[in-house]
Amino acid sequence: MSSKANTTVRMFGLLHTFRKDHGLASQAEVAVPEEGCPASAIARELGLPMEKIEAVFVNHKAYALDHEVHPGDQVAFVPTGVPGPGRMMLGIRHAHK
């Protein structure tokens, strides 16, 4: 991915731990193309374990990993294992619809 605009990406829970265990920060700046790209492409670029990602928050709303991210969006990856009530409160339950 190449672009002038950077997007801040945060990782939570076990994704945060995964990055720290690999000597990486739990927050990263990534270049997102002007036309956008799926959140899954960003996760792959960051080397995140795809099977451990439940959803992505883009601008404070939960989505599935195929959601398009655009330059300047606020992005956060949420790991699997969020308990039932938390899933509803965060909107993760509806992210895949």
mmCIF file with all atom_site columns, C-alpha atoms in Angstrom:
data_model
loop_
_atom_site.group_PDB
_atom_site.id
_atom_site.type_symbol
_atom_site.label_atom_id
_atom_site.label_alt_id
_atom_site.label_comp_id
_atom_site.label_asym_id
_atom_site.label_entity_id
_atom_site.label_seq_id
_atom_site.pdbx_PDB_ins_code
_atom_site.Cartn_x
_atom_site.Cartn_y
_atom_site.Cartn_z
_atom_site.occupancy
_atom_site.B_iso_or_equiv
_atom_site.pdbx_formal_charge
_atom_site.auth_seq_id
_atom_site.auth_comp_id
_atom_site.auth_asym_id
_atom_site.auth_atom_id
_atom_site.pdbx_PDB_model_num
ATOM 1  C CA . MET A 1 1  ? 0.000   0.000   0.000  1.00 0.00 ? 1  MET A CA 1
ATOM 2  C CA . SER A 1 2  ? 1.406   3.363   -0.894 1.00 0.00 ? 2  SER A CA 1
ATOM 3  C CA . SER A 1 3  ? -0.030  6.761   -0.290 1.00 0.00 ? 3  SER A CA 1
ATOM 4  C CA . LYS A 1 4  ? 0.860   10.064  1.312  1.00 0.00 ? 4  LYS A CA 1
ATOM 5  C CA . ALA A 1 5  ? -1.948  9.908   3.852  1.00 0.00 ? 5  ALA A CA 1
ATOM 6  C CA . ASN A 1 6  ? -1.349  7.926   7.006  1.00 0.00 ? 6  ASN A CA 1
ATOM 7  C CA . THR A 1 7  ? -3.926  6.157   9.101  1.00 0.00 ? 7  THR A CA 1
ATOM 8  C CA . THR A 1 8  ? -3.449  5.316   12.758 1.00 0.00 ? 8  THR A CA 1
ATOM 9  C CA . VAL A 1 9  ? -4.193  1.701   13.626 1.00 0.00 ? 9  VAL A CA 1
ATOM 10 C CA . ARG A 1 10 ? -4.562  0.362   17.172 1.00 0.00 ? 10 ARG A CA 1
ATOM 11 C CA . MET A 1 11 ? -4.640  -3.235  18.358 1.00 0.00 ? 11 MET A CA 1
ATOM 12 C CA . PHE A 1 12 ? -6.418  -4.378  21.518 1.00 0.00 ? 12 PHE A CA 1
ATOM 13 C CA . GLY A 1 13 ? -6.343  -7.428  23.801 1.00 0.00 ? 13 GLY A CA 1
ATOM 14 C CA . LEU A 1 14 ? -4.380  -10.395 22.528 1.00 0.00 ? 14 LEU A CA 1
ATOM 15 C CA . LEU A 1 15 ? -3.539  -8.489  19.319 1.00 0.00 ? 15 LEU A CA 1
ATOM 16 C CA . HIS A 1 16 ? -1.836  -5.860  21.497 1.00 0.00 ? 16 HIS A CA 1
ATOM 17 C CA . THR A 1 17 ? 0.050   -8.652  23.293 1.00 0.00 ? 17 THR A CA 1
ATOM 18 C CA . PHE A 1 18 ? 0.952   -10.346 19.982 1.00 0.00 ? 18 PHE A CA 1
ATOM 19 C CA . ARG A 1 19 ? 2.567   -7.135  18.716 1.00 0.00 ? 19 ARG A CA 1
ATOM 20 C CA . LYS A 1 20 ? 4.402   -6.489  21.993 1.00 0.00 ? 20 LYS A CA 1
ATOM 21 C CA . ASP A 1 21 ? 5.700   -10.083 22.066 1.00 0.00 ? 21 ASP A CA 1
ATOM 22 C CA . HIS A 1 22 ? 7.165   -9.478  18.601 1.00 0.00 ? 22 HIS A CA 1
ATOM 23 C CA . GLY A 1 23 ? 8.851   -6.236  19.681 1.00 0.00 ? 23 GLY A CA 1
ATOM 24 C CA . LEU A 1 24 ? 6.294   -4.063  17.894 1.00 0.00 ? 24 LEU A CA 1
ATOM 25 C CA . ALA A 1 25 ? 4.122   -1.211  19.102 1.00 0.00 ? 25 ALA A CA 1
ATOM 26 C CA . SER A 1 26 ? 0.408   -1.794  19.633 1.00 0.00 ? 26 SER A CA 1
ATOM 27 C CA . GLN A 1 27 ? -0.264  1.316   17.562 1.00 0.00 ? 27 GLN A CA 1
ATOM 28 C CA . ALA A 1 28 ? 1.004   1.809   14.022 1.00 0.00 ? 28 ALA A CA 1
ATOM 29 C CA . GLU A 1 29 ? 0.824   4.318   11.210 1.00 0.00 ? 29 GLU A CA 1
ATOM 30 C CA . VAL A 1 30 ? 0.032   2.769   7.832  1.00 0.00 ? 30 VAL A CA 1
ATOM 31 C CA . ALA A 1 31 ? -0.252  4.263   4.381  1.00 0.00 ? 31 ALA A CA 1
ATOM 32 C CA . VAL A 1 32 ? -3.700  3.731   2.893  1.00 0.00 ? 32 VAL A CA 1
ATOM 33 C CA . PRO A 1 33 ? -4.297  4.323   -0.825 1.00 0.00 ? 33 PRO A CA 1
ATOM 34 C CA . GLU A 1 34 ? -6.540  7.247   -1.724 1.00 0.00 ? 34 GLU A CA 1
ATOM 35 C CA . GLU A 1 35 ? -9.137  4.817   -3.110 1.00 0.00 ? 35 GLU A CA 1
ATOM 36 C CA . GLY A 1 36 ? -9.126  2.872   0.169  1.00 0.00 ? 36 GLY A CA 1
ATOM 37 C CA . CYS A 1 37 ? -8.458  -0.779  0.937  1.00 0.00 ? 37 CYS A CA 1
ATOM 38 C CA . PRO A 1 38 ? -10.097 -3.544  2.985  1.00 0.00 ? 38 PRO A CA 1
ATOM 39 C CA . ALA A 1 39 ? -9.229  -3.673  6.676  1.00 0.00 ? 39 ALA A CA 1
ATOM 40 C CA . SER A 1 40 ? -8.003  -7.234  6.108  1.00 0.00 ? 40 SER A CA 1
ATOM 41 C CA . ALA A 1 41 ? -5.191  -5.892  3.872  1.00 0.00 ? 41 ALA A CA 1
ATOM 42 C CA . ILE A 1 42 ? -4.034  -3.625  6.699  1.00 0.00 ? 42 ILE A CA 1
ATOM 43 C CA . ALA A 1 43 ? -4.143  -6.520  9.187  1.00 0.00 ? 43 ALA A CA 1
ATOM 44 C CA . ARG A 1 44 ? -2.018  -8.635  6.824  1.00 0.00 ? 44 ARG A CA 1
ATOM 45 C CA . GLU A 1 45 ? 0.437   -5.773  6.292  1.00 0.00 ? 45 GLU A CA 1
ATOM 46 C CA . LEU A 1 46 ? 0.825   -5.507  10.078 1.00 0.00 ? 46 LEU A CA 1
ATOM 47 C CA . GLY A 1 47 ? 1.388   -9.266  10.339 1.00 0.00 ? 47 GLY A CA 1
ATOM 48 C CA . LEU A 1 48 ? -1.608  -9.827  12.612 1.00 0.00 ? 48 LEU A CA 1
ATOM 49 C CA . PRO A 1 49 ? -2.945  -13.373 13.041 1.00 0.00 ? 49 PRO A CA 1
ATOM 50 C CA . MET A 1 50 ? -6.125  -13.184 10.936 1.00 0.00 ? 50 MET A CA 1
ATOM 51 C CA . GLU A 1 51 ? -7.820  -16.040 12.782 1.00 0.00 ? 51 GLU A CA 1
ATOM 52 C CA . LYS A 1 52 ? -7.587  -14.000 16.002 1.00 0.00 ? 52 LYS A CA 1
ATOM 53 C CA . ILE A 1 53 ? -9.388  -10.897 14.679 1.00 0.00 ? 53 ILE A CA 1
ATOM 54 C CA . GLU A 1 54 ? -13.095 -10.598 15.497 1.00 0.00 ? 54 GLU A CA 1
ATOM 55 C CA . ALA A 1 55 ? -13.855 -7.220  13.937 1.00 0.00 ? 55 ALA A CA 1
ATOM 56 C CA . VAL A 1 56 ? -12.450 -3.842  13.050 1.00 0.00 ? 56 VAL A CA 1
ATOM 57 C CA . PHE A 1 57 ? -13.559 -0.486  14.361 1.00 0.00 ? 57 PHE A CA 1
ATOM 58 C CA . VAL A 1 58 ? -13.420 2.240   11.742 1.00 0.00 ? 58 VAL A CA 1
ATOM 59 C CA . ASN A 1 59 ? -14.222 5.695   13.036 1.00 0.00 ? 59 ASN A CA 1
ATOM 60 C CA . HIS A 1 60 ? -15.710 4.188   16.220 1.00 0.00 ? 60 HIS A CA 1
ATOM 61 C CA . LYS A 1 61 ? -18.102 1.759   14.508 1.00 0.00 ? 61 LYS A CA 1
ATOM 62 C CA . ALA A 1 62 ? -17.655 -2.036  14.260 1.00 0.00 ? 62 ALA A CA 1
ATOM 63 C CA . TYR A 1 63 ? -17.368 -3.724  10.859 1.00 0.00 ? 63 TYR A CA 1
ATOM 64 C CA . ALA A 1 64 ? -16.280 -6.990  9.274  1.00 0.00 ? 64 ALA A CA 1
ATOM 65 C CA . LEU A 1 65 ? -12.732 -7.181  7.921  1.00 0.00 ? 65 LEU A CA 1
ATOM 66 C CA . ASP A 1 66 ? -13.857 -6.575  4.339  1.00 0.00 ? 66 ASP A CA 1
ATOM 67 C CA . HIS A 1 67 ? -14.861 -2.994  5.246  1.00 0.00 ? 67 HIS A CA 1
ATOM 68 C CA . GLU A 1 68 ? -13.054 -0.345  3.202  1.00 0.00 ? 68 GLU A CA 1
ATOM 69 C CA . VAL A 1 69 ? -10.649 1.883   5.124  1.00 0.00 ? 69 VAL A CA 1
ATOM 70 C CA . HIS A 1 70 ? -9.763  5.313   3.715  1.00 0.00 ? 70 HIS A CA 1
ATOM 71 C CA . PRO A 1 71 ? -6.870  7.647   4.466  1.00 0.00 ? 71 PRO A CA 1
ATOM 72 C CA . GLY A 1 72 ? -7.357  9.412   7.781  1.00 0.00 ? 72 GLY A CA 1
ATOM 73 C CA . ASP A 1 73 ? -9.825  6.870   9.192  1.00 0.00 ? 73 ASP A CA 1
ATOM 74 C CA . GLN A 1 74 ? -9.330  5.805   12.798 1.00 0.00 ? 74 GLN A CA 1
ATOM 75 C CA . VAL A 1 75 ? -8.866  2.031   12.836 1.00 0.00 ? 75 VAL A CA 1
ATOM 76 C CA . ALA A 1 76 ? -8.713  -0.487  15.684 1.00 0.00 ? 76 ALA A CA 1
ATOM 77 C CA . PHE A 1 77 ? -8.596  -4.268  15.457 1.00 0.00 ? 77 PHE A CA 1
ATOM 78 C CA . VAL A 1 78 ? -10.542 -6.216  18.066 1.00 0.00 ? 78 VAL A CA 1
ATOM 79 C CA . PRO A 1 79 ? -9.524  -9.778  18.954 1.00 0.00 ? 79 PRO A CA 1
ATOM 80 C CA . THR A 1 80 ? -11.750 -12.811 19.177 1.00 0.00 ? 80 THR A CA 1
ATOM 81 C CA . GLY A 1 81 ? -13.155 -13.720 22.569 1.00 0.00 ? 81 GLY A CA 1
ATOM 82 C CA . VAL A 1 82 ? -15.108 -10.600 23.494 1.00 0.00 ? 82 VAL A CA 1
ATOM 83 C CA . PRO A 1 83 ? -17.854 -11.807 25.896 1.00 0.00 ? 83 PRO A CA 1
ATOM 84 C CA . GLY A 1 84 ? -21.542 -11.789 24.849 1.00 0.00 ? 84 GLY A CA 1
ATOM 85 C CA . PRO A 1 85 ? -22.710 -8.559  26.552 1.00 0.00 ? 85 PRO A CA 1
ATOM 86 C CA . GLY A 1 86 ? -19.599 -6.720  25.376 1.00 0.00 ? 86 GLY A CA 1
ATOM 87 C CA . ARG A 1 87 ? -20.217 -7.839  21.803 1.00 0.00 ? 87 ARG A CA 1
ATOM 88 C CA . MET A 1 88 ? -23.658 -6.243  21.855 1.00 0.00 ? 88 MET A CA 1
ATOM 89 C CA . MET A 1 89 ? -22.528 -3.025  23.572 1.00 0.00 ? 89 MET A CA 1
ATOM 90 C CA . LEU A 1 90 ? -19.627 -2.552  21.159 1.00 0.00 ? 90 LEU A CA 1
ATOM 91 C CA . GLY A 1 91 ? -21.673 -3.436  18.095 1.00 0.00 ? 91 GLY A CA 1
ATOM 92 C CA . ILE A 1 92 ? -19.474 -6.390  17.192 1.00 0.00 ? 92 ILE A CA 1
ATOM 93 C CA . ARG A 1 93 ? -22.479 -8.702  17.018 1.00 0.00 ? 93 ARG A CA 1
ATOM 94 C CA . HIS A 1 94 ? -23.775 -6.751  14.015 1.00 0.00 ? 94 HIS A CA 1
ATOM 95 C CA . ALA A 1 95 ? -20.386 -6.179  12.382 1.00 0.00 ? 95 ALA A CA 1
ATOM 96 C CA . HIS A 1 96 ? -20.726 -9.177  10.070 1.00 0.00 ? 96 HIS A CA 1
ATOM 97 C CA . LYS A 1 97 ? -24.188 -8.230  8.768  1.00 0.00 ? 97 LYS A CA 1
#
